[in-house]
PDB file of C-alpha atoms in Angstrom:
ATOM      1  CA  VAL A  49     -29.845  74.277   4.949  1.00  0.00           C
ATOM      2  CA  ILE A  50     -29.427  73.945   8.665  1.00  0.00           C
ATOM      3  CA  SER A  51     -32.492  74.153  10.760  1.00  0.00           C
ATOM      4  CA  LEU A  52     -32.266  75.295  14.346  1.00  0.00           C
ATOM      5  CA  PRO A  53     -34.271  73.727  17.118  1.00  0.00           C
ATOM      6  CA  PRO A  54     -37.328  75.777  18.035  1.00  0.00           C
ATOM      7  CA  ARG A  55     -35.945  77.251  21.227  1.00  0.00           C
ATOM      8  CA  MET A  56     -32.791  78.553  19.489  1.00  0.00           C
ATOM      9  CA  SER A  57     -34.510  80.110  16.559  1.00  0.00           C
ATOM     10  CA  ALA A  58     -33.998  83.793  16.035  1.00  0.00           C
ATOM     11  CA  SER A  59     -37.722  84.376  15.684  1.00  0.00           C
ATOM     12  CA  ALA A  60     -38.518  83.153  19.209  1.00  0.00           C
ATOM     13  CA  GLY A  61     -39.167  86.078  21.532  1.00  0.00           C
ATOM     14  CA  GLY A  62     -38.301  86.409  25.198  1.00  0.00           C
ATOM     15  CA  PRO A  63     -35.188  85.973  27.206  1.00  0.00           C
ATOM     16  CA  PRO A  64     -32.354  83.742  26.102  1.00  0.00           C
ATOM     17  CA  PRO A  65     -32.458  80.184  27.320  1.00  0.00           C
ATOM     18  CA  ALA A  66     -30.886  79.229  30.654  1.00  0.00           C
ATOM     19  CA  PRO A  67     -27.513  77.505  30.443  1.00  0.00           C
ATOM     20  CA  PRO A  68     -27.541  73.759  30.782  1.00  0.00           C
ATOM     21  CA  GLY A  69     -27.018  72.318  34.241  1.00  0.00           C
ATOM     22  CA  GLY A  70     -29.170  74.721  36.238  1.00  0.00           C
ATOM     23  CA  ASN A  71     -27.667  77.685  38.057  1.00  0.00           C
ATOM     24  CA  VAL A  72     -24.086  77.718  36.735  1.00  0.00           C
ATOM     25  CA  ARG A  73     -21.926  80.779  37.190  1.00  0.00           C
ATOM     26  CA  MET A  74     -19.664  81.767  34.362  1.00  0.00           C
ATOM     27  CA  ARG A  75     -16.102  82.770  35.128  1.00  0.00           C
ATOM     28  CA  PHE A  76     -14.466  85.439  33.093  1.00  0.00           C
ATOM     29  CA  ALA A  77     -10.749  85.962  32.629  1.00  0.00           C
ATOM     30  CA  PRO A  78      -9.340  89.303  33.783  1.00  0.00           C
ATOM     31  CA  PRO A  79      -8.266  91.761  31.103  1.00  0.00           C
ATOM     32  CA  SER A  80      -4.789  91.198  29.720  1.00  0.00           C
ATOM     33  CA  SER A  81      -3.600  94.490  31.269  1.00  0.00           C
ATOM     34  CA  PHE A  82      -4.463  93.246  34.768  1.00  0.00           C
ATOM     35  CA  ARG A  83      -1.312  92.453  36.756  1.00  0.00           C
ATOM     36  CA  GLY A  84      -2.845  91.403  40.058  1.00  0.00           C
ATOM     37  CA  PRO A  85      -2.080  92.756  43.505  1.00  0.00           C
ATOM     38  CA  ALA A  86       1.327  94.302  44.012  1.00  0.00           C
ATOM     39  CA  ARG A  87       3.717  92.056  45.891  1.00  0.00           C
ATOM     40  CA  PRO A  88       6.019  93.468  48.558  1.00  0.00           C
ATOM     41  CA  PRO A  89       9.685  93.570  47.548  1.00  0.00           C
ATOM     42  CA  ALA A  90      11.707  90.473  48.241  1.00  0.00           C
ATOM     43  CA  ARG A  91      13.684  90.376  51.470  1.00  0.00           C
ATOM     44  CA  ARG A  92      16.962  90.514  49.554  1.00  0.00           C
ATOM     45  CA  GLU A  93      15.867  93.704  47.812  1.00  0.00           C
ATOM     46  CA  VAL A  94      14.936  95.281  51.138  1.00  0.00           C
ATOM     47  CA  GLU A  95      18.285  94.294  52.661  1.00  0.00           C
ATOM     48  CA  ARG A  96      20.189  95.707  49.673  1.00  0.00           C
ATOM     49  CA  ALA A  97      18.451  99.058  49.888  1.00  0.00           C
ATOM     50  CA  ALA A  98      20.777 101.723  51.229  1.00  0.00           C
ATOM     51  CA  PRO A  99      19.943 102.826  54.768  1.00  0.00           C
ATOM     52  CA  PRO A 100      18.642 106.361  55.042  1.00  0.00           C
ATOM     53  CA  PRO A 101      21.183 108.923  56.155  1.00  0.00           C
ATOM     54  CA  PRO A 102      21.028 109.597  59.891  1.00  0.00           C
ATOM     55  CA  ALA A 103      19.337 112.725  61.106  1.00  0.00           C
ATOM     56  CA  ASP A 104      21.318 115.726  62.300  1.00  0.00           C
ATOM     57  CA  PRO A 105      22.629 114.946  65.812  1.00  0.00           C
ATOM     58  CA  SER A 106      22.962 118.588  66.891  1.00  0.00           C
ATOM     59  CA  ALA A 107      19.611 118.672  68.716  1.00  0.00           C
ATOM     60  CA  TYR A 108      20.468 115.469  70.581  1.00  0.00           C
ATOM     61  CA  LEU A 109      23.939 116.720  71.487  1.00  0.00           C
ATOM     62  CA  THR A 110      22.532 120.027  72.743  1.00  0.00           C
ATOM     63  CA  LYS A 111      20.031 118.226  74.960  1.00  0.00           C
ATOM     64  CA  LEU A 112      22.755 115.896  76.266  1.00  0.00           C
ATOM     65  CA  ALA A 113      24.919 118.907  77.148  1.00  0.00           C
ATOM     66  CA  VAL A 114      22.021 120.451  79.095  1.00  0.00           C
ATOM     67  CA  LEU A 115      21.445 117.199  80.987  1.00  0.00           C
ATOM     68  CA  ALA A 116      25.168 116.824  81.742  1.00  0.00           C
ATOM     69  CA  ARG A 117      25.351 120.383  83.112  1.00  0.00           C
ATOM     70  CA  GLU A 118      22.264 119.777  85.267  1.00  0.00           C
ATOM     71  CA  LEU A 119      23.816 116.567  86.597  1.00  0.00           C
ATOM     72  CA  ASP A 120      27.074 118.360  87.386  1.00  0.00           C
ATOM     73  CA  ALA A 121      25.243 121.187  89.172  1.00  0.00           C
ATOM     74  CA  ALA A 122      23.119 118.735  91.166  1.00  0.00           C
ATOM     75  CA  ALA A 123      26.146 116.635  92.159  1.00  0.00           C
ATOM     76  CA  THR A 124      28.156 119.720  93.141  1.00  0.00           C
ATOM     77  CA  SER A 125      25.370 121.234  95.243  1.00  0.00           C
ATOM     78  CA  GLY A 126      24.620 117.965  97.029  1.00  0.00           C
ATOM     79  CA  ALA A 127      21.110 117.630  95.608  1.00  0.00           C
ATOM     80  CA  PRO A 128      18.853 115.013  97.188  1.00  0.00           C
ATOM     81  CA  LEU A 129      18.902 111.516  95.753  1.00  0.00           C
ATOM     82  CA  PRO A 130      15.413 111.765  94.139  1.00  0.00           C
ATOM     83  CA  ARG A 131      16.599 114.767  92.094  1.00  0.00           C
ATOM     84  CA  LEU A 132      19.681 112.850  90.939  1.00  0.00           C
ATOM     85  CA  ARG A 133      17.595 109.801  90.041  1.00  0.00           C
ATOM     86  CA  MET A 134      15.246 112.018  88.025  1.00  0.00           C
ATOM     87  CA  LEU A 135      18.232 113.310  86.035  1.00  0.00           C
ATOM     88  CA  TRP A 136      19.380 109.723  85.493  1.00  0.00           C
ATOM     89  CA  GLN A 137      15.908 108.856  84.196  1.00  0.00           C
ATOM     90  CA  ARG A 138      15.934 111.839  81.829  1.00  0.00           C
ATOM     91  CA  ILE A 139      19.285 110.705  80.417  1.00  0.00           C
ATOM     92  CA  VAL A 140      17.881 107.183  79.945  1.00  0.00           C
ATOM     93  CA  GLU A 141      14.891 108.666  78.073  1.00  0.00           C
ATOM     94  CA  TRP A 142      17.285 110.740  75.955  1.00  0.00           C
ATOM     95  CA  LEU A 143      19.176 107.549  75.084  1.00  0.00           C
ATOM     96  CA  GLU A 144      15.944 105.760  74.110  1.00  0.00           C
ATOM     97  CA  ASP A 145      14.989 108.680  71.861  1.00  0.00           C
ATOM     98  CA  LEU A 146      18.416 108.603  70.220  1.00  0.00           C
ATOM     99  CA  ARG A 147      18.185 104.871  69.556  1.00  0.00           C
ATOM    100  CA  SER A 148      14.669 105.142  68.144  1.00  0.00           C
ATOM    101  CA  VAL A 149      15.973 107.441  65.401  1.00  0.00           C
ATOM    102  CA  GLY A 150      18.826 105.115  64.484  1.00  0.00           C
ATOM    103  CA  GLY A 151      22.157 105.895  62.885  1.00  0.00           C
ATOM    104  CA  PHE A 152      23.923 107.043  66.064  1.00  0.00           C
ATOM    105  CA  ASP A 153      25.170 103.725  67.385  1.00  0.00           C
ATOM    106  CA  SER A 154      28.601 104.876  68.566  1.00  0.00           C
ATOM    107  CA  LEU A 155      27.107 107.868  70.388  1.00  0.00           C
ATOM    108  CA  GLY A 156      24.467 105.632  71.959  1.00  0.00           C
ATOM    109  CA  HIS A 157      27.072 103.118  73.150  1.00  0.00           C
ATOM    110  CA  ALA A 158      29.229 105.854  74.686  1.00  0.00           C
ATOM    111  CA  VAL A 159      26.299 107.367  76.586  1.00  0.00           C
ATOM    112  CA  ASP A 160      24.995 103.940  77.584  1.00  0.00           C
ATOM    113  CA  ALA A 161      28.303 103.151  79.273  1.00  0.00           C
ATOM    114  CA  GLN A 162      28.039 106.402  81.252  1.00  0.00           C
ATOM    115  CA  VAL A 163      24.408 105.672  82.171  1.00  0.00           C
ATOM    116  CA  LYS A 164      25.466 102.336  83.657  1.00  0.00           C
ATOM    117  CA  ARG A 165      28.245 104.038  85.614  1.00  0.00           C
ATOM    118  CA  LEU A 166      25.752 106.673  86.745  1.00  0.00           C
ATOM    119  CA  ALA A 167      23.381 104.026  88.115  1.00  0.00           C
ATOM    120  CA  VAL A 168      26.207 102.487  90.163  1.00  0.00           C
ATOM    121  CA  ALA A 169      27.359 105.904  91.401  1.00  0.00           C
ATOM    122  CA  LEU A 170      23.802 106.754  92.484  1.00  0.00           C
ATOM    123  CA  ASP A 171      23.589 103.517  94.460  1.00  0.00           C
ATOM    124  CA  ASP A 172      26.938 104.266  96.118  1.00  0.00           C
ATOM    125  CA  GLY A 173      26.157 107.956  96.695  1.00  0.00           C
ATOM    126  CA  ASN A 174      29.551 108.941  95.282  1.00  0.00           C
ATOM    127  CA  ALA A 175      29.384 112.669  94.409  1.00  0.00           C
ATOM    128  CA  ALA A 176      32.893 112.743  92.919  1.00  0.00           C
ATOM    129  CA  GLU A 177      31.974 109.925  90.535  1.00  0.00           C
ATOM    130  CA  LEU A 178      28.750 111.742  89.605  1.00  0.00           C
ATOM    131  CA  ARG A 179      30.736 114.864  88.694  1.00  0.00           C
ATOM    132  CA  ALA A 180      33.216 112.780  86.666  1.00  0.00           C
ATOM    133  CA  ILE A 181      30.365 111.138  84.749  1.00  0.00           C
ATOM    134  CA  ALA A 182      28.768 114.531  84.124  1.00  0.00           C
ATOM    135  CA  SER A 183      32.035 115.882  82.710  1.00  0.00           C
ATOM    136  CA  GLU A 184      32.415 112.845  80.433  1.00  0.00           C
ATOM    137  CA  LEU A 185      28.840 113.235  79.191  1.00  0.00           C
ATOM    138  CA  LEU A 186      29.532 116.912  78.536  1.00  0.00           C
ATOM    139  CA  ALA A 187      32.695 115.992  76.624  1.00  0.00           C
ATOM    140  CA  VAL A 188      30.698 113.591  74.440  1.00  0.00           C
ATOM    141  CA  ALA A 189      28.034 116.255  73.882  1.00  0.00           C
ATOM    142  CA  THR A 190      30.560 118.906  72.860  1.00  0.00           C
ATOM    143  CA  GLY A 191      32.165 116.754  70.204  1.00  0.00           C
ATOM    144  CA  ALA A 192      34.856 114.707  71.879  1.00  0.00           C
ATOM    145  CA  PRO A 193      35.562 111.597  69.829  1.00  0.00           C
ATOM    146  CA  VAL A 194      33.303 108.747  70.828  1.00  0.00           C
ATOM    147  CA  PRO A 195      35.228 105.564  71.572  1.00  0.00           C
ATOM    148  CA  PRO A 196      34.057 102.635  69.436  1.00  0.00           C
ATOM    149  CA  LYS A 197      32.219  99.843  71.173  1.00  0.00           C
ATOM    150  CA  ARG A 198      34.469  96.911  71.789  1.00  0.00           C
ATOM    151  CA  GLY A 199      33.453  93.711  70.089  1.00  0.00           C
ATOM    152  CA  GLY A 200      32.449  90.451  71.648  1.00  0.00           C
ATOM    153  CA  ARG A 201      31.032  89.626  75.017  1.00  0.00           C
ATOM    154  CA  GLU A 202      32.462  90.424  78.379  1.00  0.00           C
ATOM    155  CA  ALA A 203      34.287  87.506  79.947  1.00  0.00           C
ATOM    156  CA  PHE A 204      32.017  85.311  82.061  1.00  0.00           C
ATOM    157  CA  TRP A 205      34.060  85.853  85.248  1.00  0.00           C
ATOM    158  CA  LYS A 206      33.726  89.639  85.142  1.00  0.00           C
TER     159      LYS A 206
END
């Protein structure tokens, strides 16, 4: 027969005894179904994921055609320089919008080259060059093939 000490006897009333060592907190293991917080996918998995298909470019091309026609009309009529600079700024904003969507790199490069030419033509005040740039932008907007961006850097002496 095993006798229990008086404080552990089943007949003693009251709360159970305090654990030894004073105020000790017990740690419990999580349930076996617990998997913990979800981890983000590994960088390799993110890189392997297929890029989303680009959006439909028709809205961007339509807007570019409108801007090119406005630029041509302003250059032909001899519009004041602030009006021409405002059109240049609107084309720059259009280009930023296009790049923010992604997937239209060749179109963005083609328009970016014309935007740089446009800035130089505005500084020179060359109306013929402005009209030529407007016609090239209109050609890009109406579906002319976009030339691929050439690789590498420009030579240091250029």
